[in-house]
Short mmCIF file of C-alpha atoms in Angstrom, two decimals:
data_model
loop_
_atom_site.label_atom_id
_atom_site.label_comp_id
_atom_site.label_asym_id
_atom_site.label_seq_id
_atom_site.Cartn_x
_atom_site.Cartn_y
_atom_site.Cartn_z
CA VAL K 1 0.00 0.00 0.00
CA GLU K 2 1.41 3.35 -1.03
CA VAL K 3 0.15 6.65 0.32
CA LEU K 4 1.00 9.83 -1.54
CA GLU K 5 0.13 13.39 -0.53
CA SER K 6 0.07 16.49 -2.69
CA GLY K 7 -1.14 20.05 -2.56
CA GLY K 8 1.08 21.65 0.01
CA GLY K 9 2.64 25.05 -0.48
CA SER K 10 2.91 28.57 0.86
CA VAL K 11 -0.04 30.82 1.51
CA GLN K 12 -0.76 34.03 3.35
CA PRO K 13 -2.81 34.06 6.55
CA GLY K 14 -6.49 33.80 5.73
CA GLY K 15 -5.80 31.89 2.55
CA SER K 16 -6.77 28.38 1.50
CA LEU K 17 -5.09 25.20 0.39
CA ARG K 18 -6.40 21.80 -0.59
CA LEU K 19 -4.37 18.73 0.26
CA SER K 20 -4.96 15.49 -1.59
CA CYS K 21 -3.95 11.95 -0.79
CA VAL K 22 -4.13 8.93 -3.05
CA VAL K 23 -3.79 5.35 -1.85
CA SER K 24 -2.62 2.71 -4.27
CA GLU K 25 -3.37 -0.97 -3.79
CA GLY K 26 -5.04 -2.30 -0.70
CA THR K 27 -8.76 -1.97 -0.10
CA PHE K 28 -9.16 1.78 0.16
CA SER K 29 -12.91 1.65 0.77
CA SER K 30 -12.29 -0.32 3.97
CA TYR K 31 -9.69 2.07 5.39
CA ALA K 32 -10.24 4.79 7.93
CA MET K 33 -8.23 7.77 6.72
CA ALA K 34 -6.71 10.66 8.61
CA TRP K 35 -4.49 13.69 8.32
CA PHE K 36 -1.83 14.43 10.91
CA ARG K 37 0.66 17.26 11.12
CA GLN K 38 4.07 17.55 12.66
CA GLY K 39 6.21 20.60 13.26
CA PRO K 40 9.96 20.66 13.97
CA GLY K 41 10.67 19.02 17.29
CA ASN K 42 7.01 18.23 17.87
CA GLU K 43 5.07 15.02 17.95
CA ARG K 44 2.75 14.08 15.14
CA LYS K 45 -0.73 15.40 15.93
CA PHE K 46 -4.15 14.43 14.66
CA VAL K 47 -5.85 17.01 12.44
CA SER K 48 -8.83 15.25 10.91
CA GLY K 49 -10.17 11.78 10.16
CA ILE K 50 -12.90 10.14 8.12
CA SER K 51 -14.53 6.76 8.39
CA TRP K 52 -14.37 4.19 5.60
CA SER K 53 -17.84 5.16 4.39
CA GLY K 54 -17.27 8.88 4.67
CA ARG K 55 -20.31 9.25 6.91
CA ASN K 56 -18.30 10.12 10.01
CA THR K 57 -15.73 12.89 10.15
CA TYR K 58 -13.56 14.05 13.02
CA TYR K 59 -11.57 17.21 13.64
CA ASP K 60 -9.16 18.55 16.17
CA ASP K 61 -10.61 21.58 17.94
CA SER K 62 -7.91 23.78 16.46
CA VAL K 63 -9.21 23.27 12.91
CA LYS K 64 -12.96 22.82 13.41
CA GLY K 65 -14.94 25.12 11.18
CA ARG K 66 -11.93 25.83 8.97
CA PHE K 67 -10.90 22.43 7.59
CA THR K 68 -13.07 19.89 5.78
CA ILE K 69 -12.11 16.30 5.08
CA SER K 70 -13.69 14.26 2.31
CA ARG K 71 -13.04 11.05 0.43
CA ASP K 72 -13.84 9.44 -2.90
CA ASN K 73 -13.81 5.66 -2.67
CA ASP K 74 -14.01 5.32 -6.44
CA LYS K 75 -10.79 7.29 -6.89
CA ASN K 76 -9.01 6.09 -3.74
CA THR K 77 -8.51 9.66 -2.61
CA VAL K 78 -9.00 11.68 0.53
CA ASP K 79 -8.81 15.47 0.54
CA LEU K 80 -8.37 18.11 3.19
CA GLN K 81 -9.75 21.53 2.34
CA MET K 82 -8.08 24.11 4.54
CA ASN K 83 -9.59 27.57 4.77
CA SER K 84 -8.83 30.61 6.91
CA LEU K 85 -5.30 29.38 7.39
CA LYS K 86 -3.27 30.69 10.28
CA PRO K 87 0.50 30.84 10.85
CA GLU K 88 0.11 28.13 13.50
CA ASP K 89 -1.15 25.76 10.79
CA THR K 90 2.36 25.75 9.36
CA SER K 91 3.57 22.17 9.46
CA VAL K 92 4.24 19.04 7.46
CA TYR K 93 0.95 17.27 6.84
CA TYR K 94 0.77 13.50 6.64
CA CYS K 95 -1.95 11.28 5.25
CA ALA K 96 -2.51 7.98 7.01
CA ALA K 97 -4.63 4.86 6.56
CA ARG K 98 -5.66 2.05 8.86
CA SER K 99 -7.83 -1.03 8.57
CA SER K 100 -10.00 -0.07 11.52
CA ILE K 101 -11.88 2.88 12.90
CA VAL K 102 -10.51 6.40 13.09
CA THR K 103 -8.28 7.14 16.04
CA THR K 104 -6.62 10.38 17.04
CA ARG K 105 -3.47 8.51 18.01
CA PRO K 106 -0.86 7.88 15.29
CA ASN K 107 -1.65 4.15 15.26
CA TYR K 108 -2.02 3.93 11.52
CA GLY K 109 -0.45 1.21 9.42
CA TYR K 110 0.21 3.23 6.29
CA TRP K 111 1.70 6.70 5.99
CA GLY K 112 2.66 9.09 3.27
CA ARG K 113 5.89 11.05 3.25
CA GLY K 114 4.19 14.33 4.00
CA THR K 115 3.57 17.62 2.27
CA ARG K 116 4.68 20.94 3.66
CA VAL K 117 2.27 23.78 4.38
CA THR K 118 3.60 27.24 5.21
CA VAL K 119 1.33 30.05 6.29
CA SER K 120 3.16 33.34 6.42
CA SER K 121 2.80 36.93 5.37
#
């Protein structure tokens, strides 16, 4: 199973970015998917997750109302729409998959290499 993120970049505060993640092989429609972020010297932290069906979504309090997670089981993709970005959202964002329910702990079996997001004026 390969997990590949894209869509990172630099944006000014208040701007938007859309991260995408594609999962090759495996049974994507059975995976819970999540986005985590990790800054220099910090632990990897949960940002958002989505159940295998897409019916249940989860967000860290720091991004509620600003970020939206979605998935397309036909395309094996999960996206993270990030609006109203703040400097504190600056981090490397990782996409993760697991063959179970969503958890906020980094107990996921499959990880991408990350995509960098920088929010700065």
